[in-house]
Amino acid sequence: MALARIARNGLRRSGSVRSYARHNDTPYEGLSTCSHLRTSVAKVETGRNLSYLTSIRKVNQVSFGSRGISATPHYQFAQAERIVEESDSEYEYQNYPSLEATKAGEKPRVVVLGTGWAACRFLKGIDTKIYDVVCISPRNHMVFTPLLASTCVGTLEFRSVAEPVTRIQSALAKNPNSYFYLATCTDVDTDKHEVYCETASDVGLPNGPYRFKVSYDKLVIAAGSEPLTFGIKGVKEHAHFLREVNHAQDIRKKLLLNLMLSQNPGISEEEKNRLLHCVVIGGGPTGVEFSGELSDFIMRDVSERYTHVKNYVKVTLIEANEILSSFDVGMRQYATKHLTKHGIRLVQGVVKEVHPKKIVLSDGSDVPYGLLVWSTGVGPSEFVKSLNLPKSHGGRIGVDEWLRVPSVEDVFALGDCAGFLEQTGKQVLPALAQVAERQGKYLVKLFNNIGHQNGGKAFSAKDANLGEAFVYKHLGSMASVGRYKALVDLSQSKDAKGLSFAGFTSWLIWRSAYLTRVVSWRNRLYVAVNWATTLIFGRDNTRIG
């Protein structure tokens, strides 16, 4: 036990060192450097004549599975086992099964965290003749978020907005050294060039959650964001978000369930009003488009298929300020008038607390609901917050003009999880799909350029010519408001002058633009067919599951 305590103390002392780097004369605190166990054991050996511990480092690794991951077997010495068991969890990373670092003569490995807009645009364009690619994400598809609201009411099928990542980059399925891992990244060691991952705890693998590590030459963090709840009590427990396909599935199930339950005999008038009251929190594009889809569903489909309860169905949109604040005044007024005309109640207020069957506003009033959808914007995820990397305004990972994280080598960040550092002189860009897509496209060119200069390997791109810095130009905003009407604002900002129009023509432009932005021809066909069948036969109201 004394030997174990000596070794553990050595580990803690060596793990407490923090690295610092400078960029433009501004210091940044780097990640904690966790020294390998063998280093600490070597320190214990010095002056202690513990020769038997030396053999720990000589245990060979064995490989298993088809994805190139190796695992270190259990140590053959009881004393060594006790040292590992008594060490803090951060030093157990070395025992994880691993995808080892690339060797001389092998292609450099790019590890991508995420399968959102930024990550998938990068994956689509990366030159797999130069790089091997590893993608790590808790989902195996990209979600075409602009059309996600349409799936909640049956306008589109769920598969129409989900693009498998192996279709976006076929190398992940075909190339021998490129892989997709269904897992969540939990930590990054930028000194060792390793990421640490774990699967869900209930997937059936041994010792769940199953943990492993992956070595990288270049790391692209595109981990996205999480819905903002502002710490309001009850939001996570009772509200539905609209960011993933499973969120849309849950909303659809809940909506149809309430419609069917409300027809049962003995349901009071008060309970019917509550069950069929759909409340949307947040007046941004997502909240407005979902409200518009609900309005269409109620006016066309509910009135025909749920005749007994059609007069009880209501939609309320609650916003603290003005709806569609990123659009100009004329567009906002048009949207307000249109939504109100088609039965959507607009309420200006702030949510104080959320209960299972009602929300409480800051003025003390109660709003009963049967379905609550929360769409008040996004912020950095817990994973991004946990990373010991420089942060930009709002808590995103700080990047320079080339989307590099300046305090560490070979790490890039883009999409919703990244923002320009203050000393770049650039404002943090909004969390929009077009921003993420443009950054992914830019980073592809940068990586392919580095690769042609033989800078793909770890620590080899210091002298590479990165080319021009990233510049973002806003192409405009669009939003559907229901009943074949939409808004199109082509100005570069809400304060700048530009072309903007609303109505049926805008709706045609909205649909055409998004149809062309759908990633694959397969999904474009799905979307077009879904739109046509909905127009002719109405929305599907089948509740499965």
Coordinates of C-alpha atoms in Angstrom, one line a residue:
M1 CA 0.0 0.0 0.0
A2 CA 2.9 2.3 0.7
L3 CA 4.2 1.8 -2.8
A4 CA 0.7 2.5 -4.2
R5 CA 0.5 5.8 -2.3
I6 CA 4.0 6.8 -3.5
A7 CA 3.1 6.1 -7.1
R8 CA -0.3 7.9 -6.8
N9 CA 1.3 11.0 -5.3
G10 CA 3.8 11.0 -8.1
L11 CA 0.9 10.8 -10.6
R12 CA -0.9 13.7 -9.0
R13 CA 2.2 15.9 -8.9
S14 CA 3.0 15.2 -12.6
G15 CA -0.7 15.7 -13.6
S16 CA -0.9 19.1 -12.0
V17 CA 1.3 20.8 -14.5
R18 CA -0.5 23.1 -16.9
S19 CA 0.9 24.2 -20.2
Y20 CA 0.7 27.8 -21.5
A21 CA 1.1 29.1 -25.0
R22 CA 1.1 32.6 -26.5
H23 CA -0.8 33.9 -29.5
N24 CA -0.4 37.6 -30.4
D25 CA 1.2 38.1 -27.0
T26 CA -1.9 36.9 -25.2
P27 CA -1.5 33.9 -22.8
Y28 CA -3.9 31.0 -22.9
E29 CA -4.2 28.3 -20.4
G30 CA -3.9 24.9 -22.1
L31 CA -5.2 21.5 -21.1
S32 CA -3.9 19.7 -18.0
T33 CA -1.1 17.4 -19.0
C34 CA -1.6 13.9 -17.6
S35 CA 1.7 12.1 -17.4
H36 CA 1.6 8.4 -18.4
L37 CA 1.6 5.9 -15.6
R38 CA 4.9 4.5 -16.7
T39 CA 6.6 7.9 -16.1
S40 CA 5.4 7.9 -12.5
V41 CA 6.4 4.3 -12.0
A42 CA 9.8 5.1 -13.3
K43 CA 10.1 7.8 -10.7
V44 CA 9.1 5.4 -8.0
E45 CA 11.8 3.0 -9.3
T46 CA 14.5 5.6 -8.8
G47 CA 16.3 4.9 -5.6
R48 CA 13.8 2.2 -4.6
N49 CA 15.2 -0.8 -6.5
L50 CA 11.8 -1.9 -7.7
S51 CA 13.0 -3.7 -10.8
Y52 CA 9.8 -5.9 -11.1
L53 CA 7.7 -2.8 -11.9
T54 CA 9.8 -2.2 -15.0
S55 CA 8.2 -5.1 -16.7
I56 CA 4.8 -3.3 -16.8
R57 CA 5.9 -1.3 -19.8
K58 CA 6.9 -4.5 -21.7
V59 CA 3.4 -6.0 -21.8
N60 CA 2.4 -6.2 -25.5
Q61 CA -0.8 -4.9 -26.9
V62 CA -3.3 -7.2 -28.6
S63 CA -5.8 -6.0 -31.2
F64 CA -9.4 -7.0 -31.5
G65 CA -12.5 -6.2 -33.7
S66 CA -12.6 -5.0 -37.2
R67 CA -12.0 -1.3 -36.6
G68 CA -8.4 -1.3 -35.8
I69 CA -8.7 -0.7 -32.0
S70 CA -6.1 -2.2 -29.7
A71 CA -6.5 -3.0 -26.0
T72 CA -3.9 -3.4 -23.3
P73 CA -4.4 -6.6 -21.3
H74 CA -4.6 -6.6 -17.4
Y75 CA -1.2 -6.2 -15.7
Q76 CA 0.3 -9.5 -14.6
F77 CA 1.5 -8.1 -11.2
A78 CA -0.8 -7.5 -8.2
Q79 CA 1.2 -4.6 -7.0
A80 CA 0.9 -2.8 -10.4
E81 CA -2.9 -3.5 -10.4
R82 CA -3.3 -1.8 -7.1
I83 CA -1.4 1.2 -8.3
V84 CA -3.8 1.6 -11.3
E85 CA -6.9 0.9 -9.2
E86 CA -6.0 3.5 -6.6
S87 CA -5.0 6.2 -9.1
D88 CA -7.5 8.9 -10.0
S89 CA -9.8 8.3 -12.9
E90 CA -8.1 10.8 -15.2
Y91 CA -5.0 8.5 -15.3
E92 CA -7.0 5.5 -16.3
Y93 CA -7.2 6.8 -19.9
Q94 CA -4.1 4.7 -20.7
N95 CA -6.0 1.5 -20.1
Y96 CA -8.7 2.3 -22.7
P97 CA -8.8 0.3 -25.9
S98 CA -7.3 2.6 -28.5
L99 CA -6.9 3.5 -32.2
E100 CA -3.1 4.1 -32.1
A101 CA -1.2 7.0 -33.6
T102 CA -0.4 6.8 -37.3
K103 CA 3.1 5.5 -38.2
A104 CA 5.6 6.7 -40.7
G105 CA 4.4 6.0 -44.3
E106 CA 0.7 6.0 -43.3
K107 CA -1.7 8.8 -44.3
P108 CA -2.3 11.4 -41.5
R109 CA -5.5 10.9 -39.6
V110 CA -8.1 13.6 -39.2
V111 CA -10.6 13.1 -36.3
V112 CA -13.9 14.9 -36.6
L113 CA -16.2 15.3 -33.6
G114 CA -19.8 15.7 -34.7
T115 CA -22.1 15.1 -37.6
G116 CA -23.8 18.5 -37.9
W117 CA -23.7 21.0 -40.8
A118 CA -20.1 22.1 -40.3
A119 CA -18.8 18.6 -39.7
C120 CA -20.6 17.0 -42.7
R121 CA -19.7 19.8 -45.1
F122 CA -16.1 19.2 -44.1
L123 CA -16.4 15.4 -44.4
K124 CA -17.9 15.7 -47.8
G125 CA -15.0 17.6 -49.2
I126 CA -12.0 16.3 -47.5
D127 CA -9.5 14.6 -49.8
T128 CA -9.3 11.0 -48.6
K129 CA -6.3 10.4 -50.9
I130 CA -4.4 12.6 -48.5
Y131 CA -6.1 11.8 -45.2
D132 CA -7.6 9.0 -43.3
V133 CA -10.8 10.2 -41.6
V134 CA -12.4 9.2 -38.3
C135 CA -15.8 10.6 -37.4
I136 CA -17.0 10.4 -33.8
S137 CA -20.6 11.3 -33.0
P138 CA -23.6 10.0 -30.9
R139 CA -25.7 10.0 -34.2
N140 CA -24.8 8.4 -37.5
H141 CA -26.6 11.0 -39.7
M142 CA -26.8 14.7 -40.4
V143 CA -30.2 16.4 -39.8
F144 CA -31.4 18.9 -42.4
T145 CA -32.7 21.2 -39.6
P146 CA -34.6 23.8 -41.8
L147 CA -37.2 21.2 -42.7
L148 CA -37.3 19.4 -39.3
A149 CA -40.5 21.3 -38.2
S150 CA -42.3 19.8 -41.2
T151 CA -41.8 16.3 -40.0
C152 CA -43.6 17.0 -36.7
V153 CA -47.0 17.2 -38.4
G154 CA -46.5 14.7 -41.2
T155 CA -45.7 17.1 -44.0
L156 CA -42.4 15.2 -44.5
E157 CA -41.3 11.8 -43.4
F158 CA -38.4 11.6 -40.9
R159 CA -36.0 9.9 -43.3
S160 CA -36.4 12.9 -45.7
V161 CA -34.4 15.1 -43.3
A162 CA -31.8 12.5 -42.2
E163 CA -28.7 12.0 -44.3
P164 CA -26.5 9.0 -43.3
V165 CA -22.9 10.2 -42.7
T166 CA -21.5 7.2 -44.7
R167 CA -23.4 8.5 -47.7
I168 CA -21.9 12.0 -47.2
Q169 CA -18.3 10.5 -47.0
S170 CA -18.2 7.0 -48.3
A171 CA -14.6 6.5 -47.1
L172 CA -16.0 6.1 -43.6
A173 CA -17.6 2.8 -44.7
K174 CA -15.1 1.6 -47.4
N175 CA -11.6 2.8 -46.7
P176 CA -9.6 0.4 -44.4
N177 CA -8.2 3.1 -42.1
S178 CA -11.2 5.4 -42.0
Y179 CA -14.0 4.8 -39.5
F180 CA -17.2 6.1 -38.0
Y181 CA -17.6 5.5 -34.2
L182 CA -21.0 5.9 -32.6
A183 CA -19.9 7.5 -29.3
T184 CA -19.6 10.7 -27.4
C185 CA -16.3 12.5 -26.9
T186 CA -15.8 13.2 -23.2
D187 CA -12.3 14.7 -23.1
V188 CA -9.4 15.8 -25.3
D189 CA -5.6 15.6 -24.5
T190 CA -4.0 18.0 -26.9
D191 CA -0.5 17.2 -25.6
K192 CA -0.8 13.5 -26.4
H193 CA -3.1 14.2 -29.5
E194 CA -5.8 11.9 -28.1
V195 CA -9.6 12.1 -27.7
Y196 CA -11.4 10.0 -25.1
C197 CA -14.8 8.6 -25.9
E198 CA -17.6 6.5 -24.5
T199 CA -20.7 4.9 -25.8
A200 CA -24.2 5.0 -24.2
S201 CA -24.5 2.8 -21.1
D202 CA -27.4 0.7 -22.4
V203 CA -26.1 -0.5 -25.8
G204 CA -25.2 -4.0 -24.8
L205 CA -21.4 -3.7 -24.8
P206 CA -19.4 -5.1 -21.8
N207 CA -18.6 -2.8 -19.0
G208 CA -21.0 -0.1 -20.2
P209 CA -20.5 2.7 -20.8
Y210 CA -17.8 1.3 -23.1
R211 CA -14.8 3.7 -23.3
F212 CA -12.0 4.0 -25.8
K213 CA -9.5 6.6 -27.1
V214 CA -8.4 7.7 -30.6
S215 CA -5.1 9.3 -31.6
Y216 CA -5.2 12.1 -34.1
D217 CA -2.9 14.1 -36.3
K218 CA -5.4 16.8 -36.8
L219 CA -8.6 17.4 -34.8
V220 CA -11.7 19.1 -36.0
I221 CA -14.2 20.0 -33.2
A222 CA -17.6 20.5 -34.6
A223 CA -19.6 19.3 -31.6
G224 CA -22.6 21.7 -32.1
S225 CA -24.6 23.3 -29.4
E226 CA -27.4 22.7 -26.9
P227 CA -30.8 24.4 -26.5
L228 CA -30.7 27.3 -24.1
T229 CA -32.9 26.8 -21.0
F230 CA -31.6 29.9 -19.0
G231 CA -31.7 27.7 -15.9
I232 CA -35.5 27.8 -15.8
K233 CA -36.8 25.1 -13.5
G234 CA -38.7 22.3 -15.3
V235 CA -37.7 23.0 -18.9
K236 CA -35.6 19.9 -19.4
E237 CA -38.1 17.7 -17.7
H238 CA -41.3 18.8 -19.4
A239 CA -40.6 20.7 -22.6
H240 CA -39.8 19.3 -26.0
F241 CA -36.9 20.6 -28.0
L242 CA -36.7 20.6 -31.8
R243 CA -33.1 19.9 -32.7
E244 CA -33.0 16.2 -33.6
V245 CA -35.1 13.7 -35.5
N246 CA -36.0 11.9 -32.3
H247 CA -37.3 15.3 -30.9
A248 CA -39.6 15.7 -33.9
Q249 CA -40.8 12.1 -33.4
D250 CA -41.6 12.8 -29.8
I251 CA -43.5 15.9 -30.7
R252 CA -45.5 14.2 -33.3
K253 CA -46.4 11.3 -31.0
K254 CA -47.4 13.7 -28.2
L255 CA -49.5 15.8 -30.6
L256 CA -51.4 12.9 -32.0
L257 CA -51.8 11.2 -28.6
N258 CA -53.4 14.3 -27.2
L259 CA -55.8 14.6 -30.2
M260 CA -57.0 11.0 -29.7
L261 CA -57.2 11.1 -25.9
S262 CA -59.3 14.2 -26.0
Q263 CA -62.0 12.3 -27.8
N264 CA -62.5 9.8 -25.1
P265 CA -65.8 9.9 -23.2
G266 CA -65.8 11.7 -19.9
I267 CA -63.0 14.2 -20.7
S268 CA -64.0 17.5 -19.2
E269 CA -64.1 20.7 -21.2
E270 CA -61.2 22.1 -19.2
E271 CA -59.1 19.1 -19.8
K272 CA -59.8 19.1 -23.5
N273 CA -58.7 22.7 -23.7
R274 CA -55.5 21.9 -21.9
L275 CA -54.7 18.7 -23.8
L276 CA -55.1 20.5 -27.2
H277 CA -53.3 23.7 -26.3
C278 CA -49.9 23.7 -28.1
V279 CA -47.5 26.3 -26.6
V280 CA -44.3 27.3 -28.4
I281 CA -41.6 29.2 -26.5
G282 CA -39.4 31.4 -28.7
G283 CA -40.2 33.5 -31.7
G284 CA -37.1 32.8 -33.8
P285 CA -37.3 31.0 -37.2
T286 CA -37.7 27.6 -35.6
G287 CA -40.6 28.6 -33.4
V288 CA -42.3 30.6 -36.1
E289 CA -42.0 27.8 -38.7
F290 CA -43.2 25.2 -36.3
S291 CA -46.2 27.4 -35.3
G292 CA -47.0 27.9 -39.0
E293 CA -46.8 24.1 -39.7
L294 CA -49.2 23.5 -36.7
S295 CA -51.6 26.1 -38.1
D296 CA -51.7 24.4 -41.5
F297 CA -52.2 21.0 -39.8
I298 CA -55.1 22.3 -37.7
M299 CA -56.8 24.2 -40.5
R300 CA -56.6 21.4 -43.0
D301 CA -56.2 18.0 -41.4
V302 CA -57.5 18.3 -37.8
S303 CA -60.7 19.9 -39.0
E304 CA -61.3 16.9 -41.3
R305 CA -60.0 14.0 -39.2
Y306 CA -60.7 15.1 -35.6
T307 CA -64.0 16.8 -36.1
H308 CA -65.2 16.2 -32.5
V309 CA -62.4 18.2 -31.0
K310 CA -61.3 20.6 -33.8
N311 CA -62.6 23.7 -32.0
Y312 CA -60.5 23.0 -28.9
V313 CA -57.1 23.0 -30.7
K314 CA -55.1 26.2 -30.1
V315 CA -51.6 27.4 -30.7
T316 CA -49.8 30.0 -28.5
L317 CA -46.4 31.5 -29.4
I318 CA -44.6 33.2 -26.5
E319 CA -41.7 35.5 -27.1
A320 CA -39.9 37.8 -24.6
N321 CA -39.3 40.5 -27.3
E322 CA -40.3 40.5 -30.9
I323 CA -40.7 37.5 -33.2
L324 CA -38.1 37.0 -36.0
S325 CA -35.9 39.7 -34.5
S326 CA -33.2 39.1 -37.2
F327 CA -35.6 40.3 -39.9
D328 CA -36.4 43.9 -40.7
V329 CA -39.4 45.7 -39.3
G330 CA -41.6 45.2 -42.4
M331 CA -41.0 41.4 -42.4
R332 CA -41.8 41.1 -38.7
Q333 CA -45.0 43.0 -39.1
Y334 CA -46.1 40.8 -42.0
A335 CA -45.3 37.7 -40.0
T336 CA -47.2 39.0 -36.9
K337 CA -50.3 39.8 -39.0
H338 CA -50.3 36.5 -40.9
L339 CA -49.8 34.3 -37.8
T340 CA -52.6 36.1 -35.9
K341 CA -54.9 35.9 -38.9
H342 CA -54.6 32.1 -39.0
G343 CA -55.3 31.5 -35.3
I344 CA -52.0 31.7 -33.6
R345 CA -52.1 33.7 -30.4
L346 CA -48.9 35.8 -29.9
V347 CA -48.0 36.5 -26.3
Q348 CA -45.1 38.7 -25.1
G349 CA -43.8 37.3 -21.9
V350 CA -41.0 35.6 -20.0
V351 CA -41.3 32.0 -18.7
K352 CA -40.5 31.8 -14.9
E353 CA -41.2 28.1 -14.3
V354 CA -42.4 25.0 -16.1
H355 CA -44.7 22.4 -14.5
P356 CA -46.0 19.1 -16.0
K357 CA -49.3 20.7 -17.2
K358 CA -48.7 24.4 -17.1
I359 CA -46.1 27.2 -17.4
V360 CA -45.8 30.2 -15.1
L361 CA -44.9 33.5 -16.6
S362 CA -43.0 36.3 -14.9
D363 CA -46.2 38.3 -14.4
G364 CA -47.6 35.4 -12.3
S365 CA -50.1 34.2 -14.9
D366 CA -50.5 30.4 -15.6
V367 CA -50.7 28.9 -19.1
P368 CA -52.0 25.3 -19.2
Y369 CA -50.6 23.2 -22.1
G370 CA -50.8 19.7 -23.5
L371 CA -47.7 20.1 -25.8
L372 CA -44.8 22.5 -25.0
V373 CA -42.1 23.1 -27.6
W374 CA -39.0 25.1 -26.5
S375 CA -37.0 26.9 -29.1
T376 CA -35.2 29.9 -27.5
G377 CA -31.9 29.6 -29.1
V378 CA -28.7 27.6 -28.5
G379 CA -25.6 27.8 -26.4
P380 CA -22.3 25.8 -25.8
S381 CA -22.7 22.2 -24.7
E382 CA -21.4 20.8 -21.5
F383 CA -18.6 19.1 -23.4
V384 CA -17.5 22.4 -24.9
K385 CA -17.7 24.1 -21.5
S386 CA -15.5 21.3 -20.0
L387 CA -12.6 21.8 -22.5
N388 CA -9.7 23.7 -21.1
L389 CA -9.3 25.8 -24.2
P390 CA -9.6 29.5 -24.8
K391 CA -13.2 30.7 -25.1
S392 CA -14.8 33.4 -27.1
H393 CA -17.7 35.6 -26.2
G394 CA -20.6 33.4 -25.1
G395 CA -18.5 30.4 -24.0
R396 CA -17.7 29.0 -27.4
I397 CA -14.3 27.6 -28.3
G398 CA -12.1 30.5 -29.3
V399 CA -10.6 30.4 -32.8
D400 CA -8.4 32.6 -35.0
E401 CA -9.0 33.8 -38.5
W402 CA -8.1 30.3 -39.9
L403 CA -10.5 28.5 -37.4
R404 CA -7.5 27.2 -35.4
V405 CA -7.5 27.0 -31.7
P406 CA -4.4 29.1 -31.1
S407 CA -3.2 27.8 -27.8
V408 CA -2.7 24.2 -29.0
E409 CA -1.3 22.4 -32.1
D410 CA -3.4 20.8 -34.8
V411 CA -6.8 21.6 -33.3
F412 CA -9.6 23.4 -35.3
A413 CA -13.1 24.3 -34.2
L414 CA -16.1 25.4 -36.3
G415 CA -19.8 25.6 -36.4
D416 CA -22.0 26.4 -33.4
C417 CA -19.3 25.4 -30.9
A418 CA -16.7 27.9 -32.1
G419 CA -16.4 31.7 -32.2
F420 CA -13.7 34.3 -33.1
L421 CA -11.4 35.4 -30.3
E422 CA -11.6 39.0 -29.3
Q423 CA -8.1 39.9 -30.6
T424 CA -9.1 38.8 -34.1
G425 CA -11.3 41.9 -34.3
K426 CA -14.2 39.9 -35.7
Q427 CA -17.6 39.4 -34.1
V428 CA -18.8 35.9 -33.0
L429 CA -20.9 34.6 -35.8
P430 CA -24.5 33.5 -35.2
A431 CA -25.4 29.9 -34.8
L432 CA -26.8 29.4 -38.3
A433 CA -26.6 26.5 -40.7
Q434 CA -25.2 28.7 -43.4
V435 CA -22.3 29.8 -41.1
A436 CA -21.5 26.2 -40.3
E437 CA -21.7 25.1 -43.9
R438 CA -19.4 27.9 -45.1
Q439 CA -16.9 27.2 -42.4
G440 CA -16.8 23.5 -43.3
K441 CA -16.2 24.3 -46.9
Y442 CA -13.4 26.7 -46.0
L443 CA -11.7 24.2 -43.7
V444 CA -11.7 21.6 -46.5
K445 CA -9.6 23.9 -48.7
L446 CA -7.3 24.7 -45.8
F447 CA -6.8 21.0 -45.0
N448 CA -6.2 19.9 -48.5
N449 CA -3.8 22.8 -49.0
I450 CA -1.9 21.7 -45.8
G451 CA -1.9 18.1 -47.0
H452 CA -0.3 19.0 -50.3
Q453 CA 2.5 20.8 -48.4
N454 CA 3.1 17.6 -46.4
G455 CA 1.7 19.2 -43.2
G456 CA -1.0 16.7 -42.4
K457 CA 1.0 14.8 -39.7
A458 CA 0.9 16.0 -36.1
F459 CA 3.2 19.0 -35.4
S460 CA 4.1 19.4 -39.0
A461 CA 2.0 22.3 -40.2
K462 CA 3.8 25.2 -38.3
D463 CA 5.4 26.5 -41.5
A464 CA 2.6 25.7 -43.9
N465 CA 1.0 28.4 -46.0
L466 CA -2.6 28.5 -44.8
G467 CA -3.8 30.9 -47.5
E468 CA -6.5 33.5 -47.0
A469 CA -8.3 33.9 -43.7
F470 CA -12.0 32.9 -43.3
V471 CA -14.5 35.6 -44.2
Y472 CA -18.2 35.2 -43.8
K473 CA -20.8 37.0 -45.9
H474 CA -24.4 36.6 -44.9
L475 CA -26.6 35.6 -47.8
G476 CA -29.9 36.4 -46.2
S477 CA -32.6 34.7 -44.1
M478 CA -35.8 32.8 -44.9
A479 CA -38.7 31.6 -42.8
S480 CA -42.0 29.9 -43.6
V481 CA -45.0 31.3 -41.8
G482 CA -47.6 28.7 -43.0
R483 CA -50.5 28.7 -45.5
Y484 CA -48.1 28.9 -48.5
K485 CA -46.5 32.1 -47.3
A486 CA -42.9 32.8 -46.4
L487 CA -40.4 35.6 -45.8
V488 CA -37.2 36.2 -47.7
D489 CA -34.8 38.8 -46.5
L490 CA -31.6 39.1 -48.7
S491 CA -30.0 42.0 -46.7
Q492 CA -26.7 41.2 -45.0
S493 CA -28.0 42.3 -41.6
K494 CA -31.3 43.5 -40.1
D495 CA -29.9 47.1 -40.1
A496 CA -28.6 47.0 -43.7
K497 CA -30.6 47.7 -46.8
G498 CA -31.4 44.8 -49.1
L499 CA -34.0 43.1 -51.1
S500 CA -36.8 41.5 -49.0
F501 CA -40.3 40.3 -49.9
A502 CA -43.0 38.1 -48.4
G503 CA -46.0 36.0 -49.6
F504 CA -46.6 33.1 -52.0
T505 CA -43.6 33.9 -54.3
S506 CA -41.4 33.9 -51.2
W507 CA -42.8 30.5 -50.2
L508 CA -41.9 29.1 -53.6
I509 CA -38.3 30.5 -53.3
W510 CA -38.1 29.1 -49.7
R511 CA -39.1 25.6 -50.9
S512 CA -36.9 25.7 -54.0
A513 CA -33.8 27.0 -52.0
Y514 CA -34.1 24.3 -49.3
L515 CA -34.8 21.6 -51.9
T516 CA -31.5 22.4 -53.6
R517 CA -29.6 22.5 -50.3
V518 CA -30.7 18.9 -49.3
V519 CA -27.5 16.9 -49.4
S520 CA -28.3 14.0 -51.6
W521 CA -30.5 13.4 -54.7
R522 CA -32.1 10.5 -52.8
N523 CA -33.4 12.9 -50.1
R524 CA -34.3 15.6 -52.6
L525 CA -36.6 13.0 -54.2
Y526 CA -38.0 12.0 -50.9
V527 CA -38.8 15.6 -50.0
A528 CA -40.4 16.4 -53.4
V529 CA -42.5 13.3 -53.3
N530 CA -43.6 14.1 -49.7
W531 CA -44.6 17.6 -50.6
A532 CA -46.6 16.4 -53.6
T533 CA -48.5 13.6 -51.6
T534 CA -49.2 16.0 -48.8
L535 CA -50.7 18.5 -51.2
I536 CA -52.9 15.9 -52.8
F537 CA -53.8 13.6 -49.9
G538 CA -53.1 15.7 -46.8
R539 CA -50.7 14.9 -43.9
D540 CA -50.1 11.5 -42.5
N541 CA -51.7 11.3 -39.0
T542 CA -50.7 7.7 -38.2
R543 CA -49.3 7.4 -34.6
I544 CA -46.7 4.6 -34.5
G545 CA -45.1 3.7 -31.1

